[in-house]
Short mmCIF file of C-alpha atoms and ligand atoms in Angstrom, two decimals:
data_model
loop_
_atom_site.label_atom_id
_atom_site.label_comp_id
_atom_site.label_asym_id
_atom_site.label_seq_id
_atom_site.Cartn_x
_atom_site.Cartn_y
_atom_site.Cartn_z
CA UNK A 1297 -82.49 4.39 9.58
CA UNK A 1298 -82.89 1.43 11.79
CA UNK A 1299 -81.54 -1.70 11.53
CA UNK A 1300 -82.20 -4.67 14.11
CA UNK A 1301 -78.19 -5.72 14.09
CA UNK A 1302 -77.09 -4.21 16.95
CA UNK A 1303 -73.39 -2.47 17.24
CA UNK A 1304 -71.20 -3.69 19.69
CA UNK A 1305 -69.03 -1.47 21.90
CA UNK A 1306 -65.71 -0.97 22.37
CA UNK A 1307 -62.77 -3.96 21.79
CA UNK A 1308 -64.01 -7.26 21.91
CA UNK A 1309 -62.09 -9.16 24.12
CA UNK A 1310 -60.51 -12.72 22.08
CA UNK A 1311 -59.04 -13.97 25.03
CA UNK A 1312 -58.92 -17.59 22.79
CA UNK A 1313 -55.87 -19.61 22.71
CA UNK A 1314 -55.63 -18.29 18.61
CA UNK A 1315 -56.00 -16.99 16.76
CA UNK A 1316 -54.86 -14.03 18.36
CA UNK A 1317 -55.44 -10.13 17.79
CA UNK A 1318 -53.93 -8.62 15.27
CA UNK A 1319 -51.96 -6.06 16.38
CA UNK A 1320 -52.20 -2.27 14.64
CA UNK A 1321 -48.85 -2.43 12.87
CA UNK A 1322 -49.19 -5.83 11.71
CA UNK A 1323 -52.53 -5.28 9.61
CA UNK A 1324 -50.74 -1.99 8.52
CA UNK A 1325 -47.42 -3.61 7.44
CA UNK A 1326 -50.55 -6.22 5.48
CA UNK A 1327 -51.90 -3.28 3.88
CA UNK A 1328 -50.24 -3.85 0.43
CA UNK A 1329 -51.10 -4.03 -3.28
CA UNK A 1330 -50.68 -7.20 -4.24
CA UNK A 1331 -47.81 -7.55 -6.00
CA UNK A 1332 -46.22 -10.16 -8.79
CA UNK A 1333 -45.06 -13.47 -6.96
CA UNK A 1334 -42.54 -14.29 -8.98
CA UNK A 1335 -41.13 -10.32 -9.48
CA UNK A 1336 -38.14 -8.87 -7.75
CA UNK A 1337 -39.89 -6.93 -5.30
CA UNK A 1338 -41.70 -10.53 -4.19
CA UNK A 1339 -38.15 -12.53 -4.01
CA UNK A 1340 -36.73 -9.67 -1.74
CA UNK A 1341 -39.80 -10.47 0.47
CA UNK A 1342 -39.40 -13.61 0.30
CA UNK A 1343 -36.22 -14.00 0.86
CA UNK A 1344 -36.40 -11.79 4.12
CA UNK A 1345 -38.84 -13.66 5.70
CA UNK A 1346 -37.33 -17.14 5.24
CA UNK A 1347 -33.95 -15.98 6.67
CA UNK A 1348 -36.16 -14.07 9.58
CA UNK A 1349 -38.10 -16.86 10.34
CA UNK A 1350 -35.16 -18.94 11.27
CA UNK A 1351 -34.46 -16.77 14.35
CA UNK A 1352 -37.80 -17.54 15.63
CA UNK A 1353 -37.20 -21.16 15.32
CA UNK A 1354 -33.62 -20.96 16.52
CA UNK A 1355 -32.65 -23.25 13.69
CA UNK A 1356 -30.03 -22.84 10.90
CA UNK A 1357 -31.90 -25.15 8.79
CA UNK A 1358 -34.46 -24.21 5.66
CA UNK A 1359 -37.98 -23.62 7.08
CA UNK A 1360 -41.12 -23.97 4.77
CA UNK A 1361 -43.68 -21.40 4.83
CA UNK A 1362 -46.59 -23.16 3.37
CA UNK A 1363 -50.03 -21.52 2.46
CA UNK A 1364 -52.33 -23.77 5.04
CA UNK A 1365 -53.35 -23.86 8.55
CA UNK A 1366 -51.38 -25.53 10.45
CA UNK A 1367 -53.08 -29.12 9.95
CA UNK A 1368 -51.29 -29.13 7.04
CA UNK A 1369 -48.16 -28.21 8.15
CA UNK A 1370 -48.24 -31.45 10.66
CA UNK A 1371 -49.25 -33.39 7.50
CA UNK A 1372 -46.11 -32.32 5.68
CA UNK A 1373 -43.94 -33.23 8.71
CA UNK A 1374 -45.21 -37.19 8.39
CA UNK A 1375 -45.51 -37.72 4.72
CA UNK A 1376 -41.97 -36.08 4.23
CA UNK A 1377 -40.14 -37.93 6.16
CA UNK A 1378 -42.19 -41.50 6.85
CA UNK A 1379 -42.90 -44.58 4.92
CA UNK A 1380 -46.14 -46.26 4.89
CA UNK A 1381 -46.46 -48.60 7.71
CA UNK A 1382 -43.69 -46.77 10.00
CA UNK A 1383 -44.38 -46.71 13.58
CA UNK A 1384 -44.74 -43.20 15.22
CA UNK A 1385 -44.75 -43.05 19.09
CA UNK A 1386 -46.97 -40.10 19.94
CA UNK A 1387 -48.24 -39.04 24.03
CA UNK A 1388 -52.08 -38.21 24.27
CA UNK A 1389 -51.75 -34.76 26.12
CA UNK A 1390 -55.15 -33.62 24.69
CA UNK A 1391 -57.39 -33.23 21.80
CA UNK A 1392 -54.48 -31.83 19.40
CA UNK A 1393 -52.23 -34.56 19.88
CA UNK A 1394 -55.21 -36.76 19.68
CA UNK A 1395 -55.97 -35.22 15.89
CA UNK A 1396 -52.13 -35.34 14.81
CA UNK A 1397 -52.53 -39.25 15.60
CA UNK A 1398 -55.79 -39.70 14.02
CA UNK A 1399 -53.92 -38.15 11.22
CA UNK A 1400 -51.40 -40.71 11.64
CA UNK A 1401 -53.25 -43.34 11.12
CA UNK A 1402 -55.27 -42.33 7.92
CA UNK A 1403 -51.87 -41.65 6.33
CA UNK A 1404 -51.05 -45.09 6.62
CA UNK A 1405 -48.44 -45.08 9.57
CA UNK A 1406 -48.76 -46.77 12.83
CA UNK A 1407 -49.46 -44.68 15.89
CA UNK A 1408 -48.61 -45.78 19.08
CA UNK A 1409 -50.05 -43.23 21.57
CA UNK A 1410 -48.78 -43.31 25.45
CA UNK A 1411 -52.06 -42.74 27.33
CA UNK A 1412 -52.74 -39.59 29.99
CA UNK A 1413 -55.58 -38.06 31.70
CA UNK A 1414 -54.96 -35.05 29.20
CA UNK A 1415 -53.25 -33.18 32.85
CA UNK A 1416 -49.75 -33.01 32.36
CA UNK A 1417 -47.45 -32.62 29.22
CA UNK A 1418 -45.35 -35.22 27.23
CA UNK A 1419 -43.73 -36.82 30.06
CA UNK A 1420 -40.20 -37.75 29.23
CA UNK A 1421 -39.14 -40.72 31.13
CA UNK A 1422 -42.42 -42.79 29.78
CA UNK A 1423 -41.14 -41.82 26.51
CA UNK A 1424 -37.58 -43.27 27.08
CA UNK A 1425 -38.89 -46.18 28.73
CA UNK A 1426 -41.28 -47.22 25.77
CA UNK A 1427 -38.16 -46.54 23.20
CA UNK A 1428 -35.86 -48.82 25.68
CA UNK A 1429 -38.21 -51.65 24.85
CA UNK A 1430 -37.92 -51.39 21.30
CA UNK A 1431 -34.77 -52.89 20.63
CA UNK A 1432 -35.52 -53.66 16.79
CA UNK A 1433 -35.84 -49.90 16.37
CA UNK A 1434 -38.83 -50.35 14.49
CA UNK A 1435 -40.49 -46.74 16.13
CA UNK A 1436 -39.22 -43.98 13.20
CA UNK A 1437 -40.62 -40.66 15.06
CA UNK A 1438 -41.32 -39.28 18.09
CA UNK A 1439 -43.91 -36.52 17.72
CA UNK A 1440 -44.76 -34.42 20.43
CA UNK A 1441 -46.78 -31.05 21.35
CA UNK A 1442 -44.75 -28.47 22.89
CA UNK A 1443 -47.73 -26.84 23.97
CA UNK A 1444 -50.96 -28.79 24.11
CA UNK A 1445 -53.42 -26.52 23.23
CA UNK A 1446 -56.85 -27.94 24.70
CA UNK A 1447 -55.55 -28.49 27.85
CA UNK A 1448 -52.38 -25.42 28.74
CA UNK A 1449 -49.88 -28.00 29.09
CA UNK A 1450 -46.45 -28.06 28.04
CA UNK A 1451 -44.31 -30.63 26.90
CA UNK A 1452 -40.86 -30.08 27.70
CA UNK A 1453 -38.92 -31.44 23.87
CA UNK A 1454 -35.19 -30.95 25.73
CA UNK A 1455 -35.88 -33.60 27.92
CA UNK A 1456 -37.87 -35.91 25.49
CA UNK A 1457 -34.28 -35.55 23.36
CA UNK A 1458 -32.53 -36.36 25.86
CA UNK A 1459 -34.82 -39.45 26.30
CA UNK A 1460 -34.31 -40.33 22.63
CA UNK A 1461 -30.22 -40.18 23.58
CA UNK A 1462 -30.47 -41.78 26.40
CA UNK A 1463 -31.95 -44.70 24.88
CA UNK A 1464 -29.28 -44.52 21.99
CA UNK A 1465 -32.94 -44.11 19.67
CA UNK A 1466 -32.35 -43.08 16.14
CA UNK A 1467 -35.96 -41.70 15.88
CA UNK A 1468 -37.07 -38.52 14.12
CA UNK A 1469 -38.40 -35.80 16.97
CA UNK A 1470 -40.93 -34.11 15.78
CA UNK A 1471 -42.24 -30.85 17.43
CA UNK A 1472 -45.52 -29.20 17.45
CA UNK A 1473 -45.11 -25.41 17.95
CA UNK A 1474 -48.45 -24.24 17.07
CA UNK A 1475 -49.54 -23.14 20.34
CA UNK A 1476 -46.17 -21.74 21.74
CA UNK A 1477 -43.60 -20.65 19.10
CA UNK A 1478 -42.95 -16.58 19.58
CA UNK A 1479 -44.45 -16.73 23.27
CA UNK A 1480 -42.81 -19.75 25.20
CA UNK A 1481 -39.43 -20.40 24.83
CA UNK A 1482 -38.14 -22.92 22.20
CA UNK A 1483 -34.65 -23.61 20.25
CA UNK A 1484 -34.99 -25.90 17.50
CA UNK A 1485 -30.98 -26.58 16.70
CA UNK A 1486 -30.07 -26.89 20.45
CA UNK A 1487 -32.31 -29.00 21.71
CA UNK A 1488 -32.04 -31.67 18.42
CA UNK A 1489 -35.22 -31.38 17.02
CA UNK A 1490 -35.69 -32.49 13.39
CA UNK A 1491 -38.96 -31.06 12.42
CA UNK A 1492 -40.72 -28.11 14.05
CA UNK A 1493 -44.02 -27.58 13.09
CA UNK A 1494 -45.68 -23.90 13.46
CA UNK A 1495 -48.75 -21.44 12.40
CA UNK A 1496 -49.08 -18.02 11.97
CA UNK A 1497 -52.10 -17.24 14.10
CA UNK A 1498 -51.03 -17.08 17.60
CA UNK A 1499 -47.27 -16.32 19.01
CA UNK A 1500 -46.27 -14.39 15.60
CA UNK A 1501 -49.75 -12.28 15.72
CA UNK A 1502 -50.70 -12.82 11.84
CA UNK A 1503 -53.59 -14.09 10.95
CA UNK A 1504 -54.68 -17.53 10.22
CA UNK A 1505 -53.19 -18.58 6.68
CA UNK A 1506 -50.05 -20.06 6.75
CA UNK A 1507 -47.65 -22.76 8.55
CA UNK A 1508 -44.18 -23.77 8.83
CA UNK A 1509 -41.29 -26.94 9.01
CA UNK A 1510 -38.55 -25.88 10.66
CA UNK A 1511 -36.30 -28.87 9.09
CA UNK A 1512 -33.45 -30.47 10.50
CA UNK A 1513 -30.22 -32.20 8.57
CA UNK A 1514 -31.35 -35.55 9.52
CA UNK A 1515 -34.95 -35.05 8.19
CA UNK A 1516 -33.86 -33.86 5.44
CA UNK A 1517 -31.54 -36.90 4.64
CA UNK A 1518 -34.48 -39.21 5.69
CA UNK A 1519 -36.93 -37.50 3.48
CA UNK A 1520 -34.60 -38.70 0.17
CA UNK A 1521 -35.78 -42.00 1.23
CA UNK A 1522 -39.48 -41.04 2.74
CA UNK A 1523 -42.07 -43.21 0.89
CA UNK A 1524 -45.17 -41.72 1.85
CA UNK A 1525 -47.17 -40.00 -1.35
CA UNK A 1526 -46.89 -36.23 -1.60
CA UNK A 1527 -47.23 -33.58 -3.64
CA UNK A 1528 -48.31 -30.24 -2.66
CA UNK A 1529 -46.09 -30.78 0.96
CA UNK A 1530 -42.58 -32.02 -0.47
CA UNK A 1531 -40.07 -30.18 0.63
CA UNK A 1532 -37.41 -30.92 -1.88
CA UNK A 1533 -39.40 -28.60 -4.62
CA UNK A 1534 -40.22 -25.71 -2.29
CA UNK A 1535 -36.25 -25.45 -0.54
CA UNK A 1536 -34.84 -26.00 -4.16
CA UNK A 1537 -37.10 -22.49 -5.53
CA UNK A 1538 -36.98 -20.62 -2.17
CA UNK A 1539 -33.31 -20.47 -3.16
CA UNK A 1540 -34.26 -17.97 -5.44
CA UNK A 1541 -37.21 -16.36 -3.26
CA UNK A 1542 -40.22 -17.89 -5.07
CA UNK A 1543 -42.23 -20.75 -4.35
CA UNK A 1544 -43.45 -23.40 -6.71
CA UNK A 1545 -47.10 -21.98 -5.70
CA UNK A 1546 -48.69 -19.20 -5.42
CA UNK A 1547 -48.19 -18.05 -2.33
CA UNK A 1548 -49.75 -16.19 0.74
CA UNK A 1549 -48.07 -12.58 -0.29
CA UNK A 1550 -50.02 -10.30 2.23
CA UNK A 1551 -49.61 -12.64 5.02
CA UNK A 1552 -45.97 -12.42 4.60
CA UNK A 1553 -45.96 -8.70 4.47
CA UNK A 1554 -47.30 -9.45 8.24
CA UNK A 1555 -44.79 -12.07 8.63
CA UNK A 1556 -41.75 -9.72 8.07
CA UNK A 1557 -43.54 -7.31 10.59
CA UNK A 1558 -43.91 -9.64 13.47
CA UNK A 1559 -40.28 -10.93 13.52
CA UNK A 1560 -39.59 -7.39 13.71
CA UNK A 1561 -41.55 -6.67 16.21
CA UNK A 1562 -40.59 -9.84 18.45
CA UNK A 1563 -36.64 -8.36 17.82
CA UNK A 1564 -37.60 -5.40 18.81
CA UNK A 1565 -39.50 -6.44 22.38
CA UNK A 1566 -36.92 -9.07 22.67
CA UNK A 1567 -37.77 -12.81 22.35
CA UNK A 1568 -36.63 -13.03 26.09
CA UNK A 1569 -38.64 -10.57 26.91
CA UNK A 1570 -41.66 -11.98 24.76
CA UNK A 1571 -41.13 -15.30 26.61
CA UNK A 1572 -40.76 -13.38 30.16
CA UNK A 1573 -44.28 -11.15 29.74
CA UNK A 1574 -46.34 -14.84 28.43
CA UNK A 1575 -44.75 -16.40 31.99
CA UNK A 1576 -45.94 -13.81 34.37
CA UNK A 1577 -49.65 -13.19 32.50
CA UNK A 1578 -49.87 -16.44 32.55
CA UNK A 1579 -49.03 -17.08 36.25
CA UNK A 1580 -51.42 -14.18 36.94
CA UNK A 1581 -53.93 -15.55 35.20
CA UNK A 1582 -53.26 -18.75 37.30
CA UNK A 1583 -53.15 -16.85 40.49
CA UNK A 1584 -56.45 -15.43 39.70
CA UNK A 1585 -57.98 -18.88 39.31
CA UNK A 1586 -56.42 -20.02 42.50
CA UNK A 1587 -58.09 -17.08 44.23
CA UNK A 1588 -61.61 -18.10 42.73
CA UNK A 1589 -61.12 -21.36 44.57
CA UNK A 1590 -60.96 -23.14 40.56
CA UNK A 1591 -59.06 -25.72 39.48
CA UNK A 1592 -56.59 -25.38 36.87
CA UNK A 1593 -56.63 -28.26 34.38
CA UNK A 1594 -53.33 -28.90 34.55
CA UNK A 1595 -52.42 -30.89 37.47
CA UNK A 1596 -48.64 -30.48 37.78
CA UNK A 1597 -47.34 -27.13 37.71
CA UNK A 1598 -43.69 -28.55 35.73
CA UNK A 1599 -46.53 -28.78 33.02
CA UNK A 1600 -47.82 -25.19 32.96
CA UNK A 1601 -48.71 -23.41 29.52
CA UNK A 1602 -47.30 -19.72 29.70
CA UNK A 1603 -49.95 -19.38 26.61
CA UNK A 1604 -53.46 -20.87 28.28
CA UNK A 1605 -54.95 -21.66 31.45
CA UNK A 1606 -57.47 -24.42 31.34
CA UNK A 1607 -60.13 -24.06 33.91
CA UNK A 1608 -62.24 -26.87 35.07
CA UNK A 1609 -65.75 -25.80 36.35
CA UNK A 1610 -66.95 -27.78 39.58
CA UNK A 1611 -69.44 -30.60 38.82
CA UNK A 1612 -73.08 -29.89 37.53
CA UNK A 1613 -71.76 -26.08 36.01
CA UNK A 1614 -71.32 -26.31 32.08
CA UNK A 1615 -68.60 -24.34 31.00
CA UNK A 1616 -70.25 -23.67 27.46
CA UNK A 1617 -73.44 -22.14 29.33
CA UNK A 1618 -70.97 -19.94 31.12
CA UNK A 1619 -69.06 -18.73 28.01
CA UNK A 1620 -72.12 -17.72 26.63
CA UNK A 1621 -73.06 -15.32 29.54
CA UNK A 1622 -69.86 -13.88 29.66
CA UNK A 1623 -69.76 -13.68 25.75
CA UNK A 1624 -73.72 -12.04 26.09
CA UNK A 1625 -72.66 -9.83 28.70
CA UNK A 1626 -68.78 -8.61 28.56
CA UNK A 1627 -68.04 -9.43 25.02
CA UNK A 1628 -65.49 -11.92 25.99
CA UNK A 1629 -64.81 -15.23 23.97
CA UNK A 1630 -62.63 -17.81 26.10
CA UNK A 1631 -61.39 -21.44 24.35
CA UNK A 1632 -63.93 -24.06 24.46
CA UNK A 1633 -63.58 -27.25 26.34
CA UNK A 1634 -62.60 -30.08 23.30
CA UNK A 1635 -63.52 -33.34 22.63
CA UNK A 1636 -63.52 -35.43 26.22
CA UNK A 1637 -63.61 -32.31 28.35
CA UNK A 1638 -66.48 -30.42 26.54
CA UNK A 1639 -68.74 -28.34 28.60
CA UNK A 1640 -66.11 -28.97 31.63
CA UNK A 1641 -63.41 -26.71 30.98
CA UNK A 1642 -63.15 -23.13 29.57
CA UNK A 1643 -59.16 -22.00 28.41
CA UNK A 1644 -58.44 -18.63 28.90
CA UNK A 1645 -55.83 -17.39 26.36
CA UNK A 1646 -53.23 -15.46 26.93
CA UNK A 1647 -50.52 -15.50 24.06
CA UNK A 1648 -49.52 -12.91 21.16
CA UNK A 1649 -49.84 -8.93 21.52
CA UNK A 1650 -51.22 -9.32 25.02
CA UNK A 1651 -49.71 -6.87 28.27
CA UNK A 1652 -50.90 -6.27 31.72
CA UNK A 1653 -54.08 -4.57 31.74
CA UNK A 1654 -55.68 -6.42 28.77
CA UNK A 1655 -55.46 -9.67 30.68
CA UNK A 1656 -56.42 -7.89 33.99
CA UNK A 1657 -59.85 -6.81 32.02
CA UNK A 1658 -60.12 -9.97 30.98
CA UNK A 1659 -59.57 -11.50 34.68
CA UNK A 1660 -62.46 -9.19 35.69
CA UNK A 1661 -64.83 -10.13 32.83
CA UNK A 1662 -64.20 -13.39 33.91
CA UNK A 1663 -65.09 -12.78 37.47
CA UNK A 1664 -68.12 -10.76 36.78
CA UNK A 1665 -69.15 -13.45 34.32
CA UNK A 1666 -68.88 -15.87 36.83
CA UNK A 1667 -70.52 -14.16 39.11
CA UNK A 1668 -73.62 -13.39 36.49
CA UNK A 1669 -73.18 -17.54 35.72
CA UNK A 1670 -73.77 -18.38 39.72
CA UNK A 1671 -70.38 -20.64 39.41
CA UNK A 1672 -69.38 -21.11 43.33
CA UNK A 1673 -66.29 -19.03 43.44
CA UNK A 1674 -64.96 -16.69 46.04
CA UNK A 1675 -63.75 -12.85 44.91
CA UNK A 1676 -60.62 -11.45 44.94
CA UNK A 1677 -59.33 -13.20 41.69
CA UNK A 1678 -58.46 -10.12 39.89
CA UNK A 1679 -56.75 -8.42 43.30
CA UNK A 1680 -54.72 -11.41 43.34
CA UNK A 1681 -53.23 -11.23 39.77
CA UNK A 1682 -52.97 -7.10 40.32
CA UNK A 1683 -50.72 -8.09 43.46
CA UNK A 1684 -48.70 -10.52 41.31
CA UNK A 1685 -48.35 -7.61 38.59
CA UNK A 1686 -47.36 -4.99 40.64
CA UNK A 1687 -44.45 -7.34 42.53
CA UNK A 1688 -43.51 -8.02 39.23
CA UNK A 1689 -43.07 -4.68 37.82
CA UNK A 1690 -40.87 -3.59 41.03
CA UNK A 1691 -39.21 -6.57 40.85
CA UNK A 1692 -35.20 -5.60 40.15
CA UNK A 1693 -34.66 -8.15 37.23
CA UNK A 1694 -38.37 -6.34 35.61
CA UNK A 1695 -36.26 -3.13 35.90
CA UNK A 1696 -32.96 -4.65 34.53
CA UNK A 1697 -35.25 -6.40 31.47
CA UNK A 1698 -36.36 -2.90 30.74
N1 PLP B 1123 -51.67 -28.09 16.90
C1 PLP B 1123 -51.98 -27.25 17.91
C2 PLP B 1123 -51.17 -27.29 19.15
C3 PLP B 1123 -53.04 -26.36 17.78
O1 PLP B 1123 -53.33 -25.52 18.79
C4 PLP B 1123 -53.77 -26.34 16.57
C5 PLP B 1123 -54.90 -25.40 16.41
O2 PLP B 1123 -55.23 -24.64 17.27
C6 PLP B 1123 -53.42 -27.22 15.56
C7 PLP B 1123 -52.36 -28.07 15.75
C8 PLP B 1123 -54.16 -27.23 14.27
O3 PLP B 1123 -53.85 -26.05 13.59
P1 PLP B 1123 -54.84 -25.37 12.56
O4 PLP B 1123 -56.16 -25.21 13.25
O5 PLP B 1123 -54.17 -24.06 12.23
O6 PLP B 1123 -54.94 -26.27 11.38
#
């Protein structure tokens, strides 16, 4: 029979910034009848997973697994804990801390966003400076990105607390995980934070589907007095049935089947060691881009994303015309360049069940594809993160890891 759809070879290669691949024993653990959510068998699931999930946030705190991307879980963050009219000081890393404000604003709050070239992270002392000067305490939350996702940056949230102390500030910190929890390293009790939000669908390897708060005493005491309208996101009704391992919803059941999995697994490797293996892809990755004779998007290397690379094409190439050849030709998808930096930038992933040799074929699809693409580059790219790799895996503390 023929058919004129034609069958593509081998593993594709997602090499987006998430969703991620699912590993093998994840969409086996997901391979489950679906059973009754508010039975036994579901409450002993649930109840796992929301204990399990707090050593992945580092938090001793209740976390809410709600059945939404993780737009919503942001939402829930604000209208739990703000009042309409509040001011929120946000910092414009990139296009996701651009839609978080936007978000801000058509909740009813008042966003003040610190300006950036979309380069560098969250950076700290501009953050303590602009709470300094507002002596009324009028600014209710700081709400960063841990890791900006359109542009691999990081925003370092120990420092920005320590901003918050230093300017005796009594605002909320809010945290934006989405990009980083389960791959870069992050501790929700010790560094202060009072909401983390996270997804499912990149460091924790699960599919798209569900989001967390990771919630804080002082949020929680702040969201008696929240005014914002809710319904669906209050926390008070979810913590209070969680107790007994439902939800007041139905909720995502075989996701969470996949949930219990990947803390598992991420015990298993290590979360060190999870945190350790996203560093040293990523500064391959990096190395690789150096080699090319690219520029990496972000401009200050205290800023780098241990998840994604941004890579800025020179002027006159469009980065969209190149992912298409290399999507045409190696069956390789790479992050798109978002809102301001479209068709300048491709991101190349490289988060969730991700090891050496999967990001070194992706390095050389990438250098074939921009070879194919006639980008002015210079070889060597992919010899340059194999000679990072191999120092690495002689390297004593490798050994000692392992
Ligand atoms: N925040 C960050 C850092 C993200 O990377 C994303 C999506 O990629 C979001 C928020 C929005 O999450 P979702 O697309 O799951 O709603």
């Amino acid at each position: 029979m023929s058919s004129n759809i034609s069958r593509t070879v081998g593993r594709h290669f997602l090499q987006i910034p998430g969703p991620t691949p699912l590993p093998d024993r994840i969409l086996r653990a997901m391979d489950m009848p679906i059973i009754d959510h508010r039975g036994p068998e579901f409450a002993r699931l649930a109840k796992r997973v929301l204990e399990g999930v707090k050593t992945i946030f580092k938090c001793s705190g209740p976390v809410i697994i709600y059945p939404s991307s993780g737009t919503g879980a942001w939402e829930a963050a604000l209208v739990n804990t703000l009042s309409p009219g509040d001011r929120v000081l946000m910092f414009e890393t990139g296009q996701f801390a651009t839609l978080w404000k936007n978000m801000a604003v058509k909740l009813g709050l008042k966003p003040e966003f610190i300006e950036s070239d979309w380069r560098i992270g969250a950076d700290a002392k501009m953050i303590e400076a602009r709470l300094r000067q507002d002596k009324n305490k009028e600014i209710k939350a700081v709400c960063v990105l841990h890791n900006e996702t359109s542009t691999g940056c990081v925003s370092h949230p120990n420092e920005i607390r320590k901003a918050l102390d230093a300017a005796g500030h009594p605002a909320l910190l809010m945290v934006d995980t989405i990009s980083s929890l389960a791959s870069i390293d992050y501790r929700h009790d010790e560094w202060g934070v009072d909401v983390t939000v996270g997804g499912a669908q990149k460091g924790l390897m699960l599919p798209p589907g569900i989001s967390f708060n990771a919630i804080g005493d002082k949020a929680l005491a702040t969201a008696k007095t929240a005014k914002l309208p809710k319904s669906f996101w209050a926390w008070e009704d979810i913590i209070a049935i969680n107790k007994q391992g439902f939800f007041p919803y139905t909720p995502a059941t075989t996701i969470l089947y996949g949930l219990a999995e990947s803390i598992e697994m991420l015990h298993e490797e290590g979360l060190d060691n999870v945190f350790a293996r996203h560093d040293r892809l990523a500064e391959a990755t990096r190395r690789a881009v150096r080699a090319w004779g690219l520029e990496i998007l972000c401009r200050d290397p205290k800023y780098y994303s241990s998840t994604v690379t941004g890579v800025l094409l020179p002027e006159g190439h469009d980065a969209d015309a190149f992912r298409k050849i290399a999507l045409e030709h190696f069956n390789i998808s790479y992050g798109t360049g978002l809102g301001r930096i479209t068709g300048k930038v491709f991101r190349i992933g490289h988060l969730g069940d991700v090891n050496d040799l999967m990001i070194l074929g992706a390095l050389a699809g990438t250098e074939m594809a921009l070879a194919l693409a006639r980008v002015p580059h210079k070889k060597g790219g992919v010899q340059a993160a194999m000679d990072y790799l191999v120092a690495e895996a002689a390297s004593p503390a490798r050994a000692a890891a392992e």
